Amino acid sequence: MNKTIFEKIAAREIPADIVYEDDLVVAFKDIHPQAPTHVLLVPRKPIPRINEATTEDQALLGHLLLKAAEVARRLGLDQRGYRLVINNGAEGGESVPHLHCHILGGRHMRWPPG
Ligand code: 5GP
């Protein structure tokens, strides 16, 4: 299967502004930021979307969420607050079929989301 753009970023085959990485996940700045801070956190494993995750991925998903909070702290977002977003499928607003968690901060987030 062809690699997704996020697999290529994680493998450093195409450039991105990487802000955190470990054996399991990579975080990099979104190319079209929707907030003053907008980072994407992706598992190295190419799970297409949360709907396709299985119980095999339980530890990885826990790691992803804990790292999202750690990356947000490292970026100085934790005091004022931030938002984590996972889009799933067409109506969910997903455009890249590789599971990713948006970390958004630096402005007040509205609710409900658009
Ligand atoms: P989705 O709409 O699937 O939830 O989010 C995909 C995100 O990936 C979008 O916010 C989009 O701006 C970002 N994105 C798409 N292609 C690239 C790329 O090549 N590099 C980076 N850094 N971000 C990308």
Coordinates of C-alpha atoms and ligand atoms in Angstrom, one line a residue:
M1 CA 0.0 0.0 0.0
N2 CA 1.2 3.5 -0.8
K3 CA 2.5 5.5 2.2
T4 CA 0.4 8.3 3.5
I5 CA 1.8 11.8 3.6
F6 CA 2.0 11.5 7.4
E7 CA 4.0 8.2 7.1
K8 CA 6.4 10.0 4.8
I9 CA 6.7 12.9 7.3
A10 CA 7.3 10.5 10.2
A11 CA 10.0 8.7 8.2
R12 CA 11.5 12.2 7.3
E13 CA 11.1 11.4 3.6
I14 CA 9.3 14.8 3.2
P15 CA 10.0 17.9 5.3
A16 CA 7.9 19.1 8.2
D17 CA 8.5 21.1 11.4
I18 CA 8.7 18.3 13.9
V19 CA 8.2 19.3 17.5
Y20 CA 8.3 15.9 19.2
E21 CA 9.0 12.3 18.3
D22 CA 9.5 9.0 19.9
D23 CA 9.4 5.3 18.9
L24 CA 5.6 5.4 18.5
V25 CA 4.4 8.9 17.6
V26 CA 5.5 12.0 15.8
A27 CA 4.2 15.6 16.3
F28 CA 4.7 18.3 13.7
K29 CA 3.2 21.7 12.8
D30 CA 0.2 21.8 10.6
I31 CA 0.9 23.2 7.1
H32 CA -2.4 25.3 7.3
P33 CA -2.6 26.3 10.9
Q34 CA -6.2 27.0 12.2
A35 CA -4.9 28.6 15.5
P36 CA -1.7 30.3 16.6
T37 CA -0.5 26.9 17.7
H38 CA -1.6 24.0 15.5
V39 CA 0.3 20.7 15.8
L40 CA -0.6 17.2 14.5
L41 CA 0.3 14.2 16.5
V42 CA 0.3 10.9 14.6
P43 CA 1.2 7.3 15.4
R44 CA 4.0 5.9 13.3
K45 CA 1.7 2.9 12.7
P46 CA -0.6 3.8 9.7
I47 CA -4.0 3.4 11.3
P48 CA -6.3 5.1 8.7
R49 CA -8.7 6.6 11.3
I50 CA -10.0 6.0 14.9
N51 CA -12.9 3.9 13.5
E52 CA -10.3 1.4 12.2
A53 CA -8.4 1.1 15.5
T54 CA -8.7 -2.2 17.3
T55 CA -8.0 -3.5 20.8
E56 CA -4.5 -4.2 19.6
D57 CA -4.0 -0.5 19.4
Q58 CA -5.1 0.2 23.0
A59 CA -1.7 1.0 24.4
L60 CA -0.7 3.0 21.4
L61 CA -3.9 5.1 21.7
G62 CA -3.3 5.7 25.4
H63 CA 0.3 6.8 24.5
L64 CA -1.0 9.1 21.8
L65 CA -3.4 10.9 24.2
L66 CA -0.9 11.2 27.0
K67 CA 1.7 12.5 24.5
A68 CA -0.9 15.0 23.2
A69 CA -1.1 16.5 26.7
E70 CA 2.7 16.4 27.1
V71 CA 3.2 18.2 23.7
A72 CA 0.6 20.8 24.7
R73 CA 2.5 21.4 27.9
R74 CA 5.9 21.6 26.1
L75 CA 4.3 24.2 23.7
G76 CA 3.1 26.2 26.7
L77 CA -0.6 25.7 26.1
D78 CA -1.6 24.0 29.4
Q79 CA -2.2 27.2 31.5
R80 CA -4.6 28.9 29.1
G81 CA -6.1 25.7 27.7
Y82 CA -6.2 24.0 24.3
R83 CA -8.3 21.7 22.2
L84 CA -7.6 18.1 20.9
V85 CA -9.5 17.1 17.8
I86 CA -9.7 13.8 15.9
N87 CA -11.7 14.0 12.7
N88 CA -13.1 10.7 11.4
G89 CA -14.5 10.1 7.9
A90 CA -16.0 12.5 5.3
E91 CA -18.6 14.2 7.5
G92 CA -16.1 14.3 10.4
G93 CA -13.8 16.5 8.3
E94 CA -11.0 14.0 7.8
S95 CA -8.8 14.8 4.7
V96 CA -5.7 12.6 5.4
P97 CA -6.4 8.9 5.9
H98 CA -3.8 8.4 8.7
L99 CA -5.0 8.8 12.3
H100 CA -4.0 12.1 13.7
C101 CA -4.8 14.2 16.7
H102 CA -4.9 18.0 16.2
I103 CA -3.5 20.1 19.1
L104 CA -4.9 23.6 18.8
G105 CA -4.2 26.5 21.1
G106 CA -3.3 30.1 21.5
R107 CA -6.8 31.5 20.9
H108 CA -10.3 31.0 22.4
M109 CA -12.0 27.9 20.9
R110 CA -15.7 28.2 20.1
W111 CA -18.4 25.6 20.7
P112 CA -20.1 24.0 18.9
P113 CA -17.3 23.4 16.3
G114 CA -18.1 24.2 12.7
Ligands
5GP1 P1 -7.9 16.3 8.8 O1 -8.7 17.3 8.0 O2 -7.6 15.0 8.1 O3 -8.4 16.1 10.2 O4 -6.5 17.0 9.0 C1 -5.4 17.0 8.1 C2 -4.5 18.1 8.4 O5 -3.3 17.9 7.8 C3 -5.0 19.5 7.9 O6 -5.1 20.4 9.0 C4 -3.9 19.9 6.9 O7 -3.6 21.3 6.9 C5 -2.7 19.1 7.3 N1 -1.8 18.7 6.3 C6 -2.1 18.2 5.1 N2 -1.0 17.9 4.4 C7 0.0 18.3 5.1 C8 1.4 18.3 4.9 O8 2.0 17.9 3.9 N3 2.2 18.8 5.9 C9 1.7 19.2 7.1 N4 2.5 19.7 8.0 N5 0.3 19.2 7.3 C10 -0.5 18.8 6.4

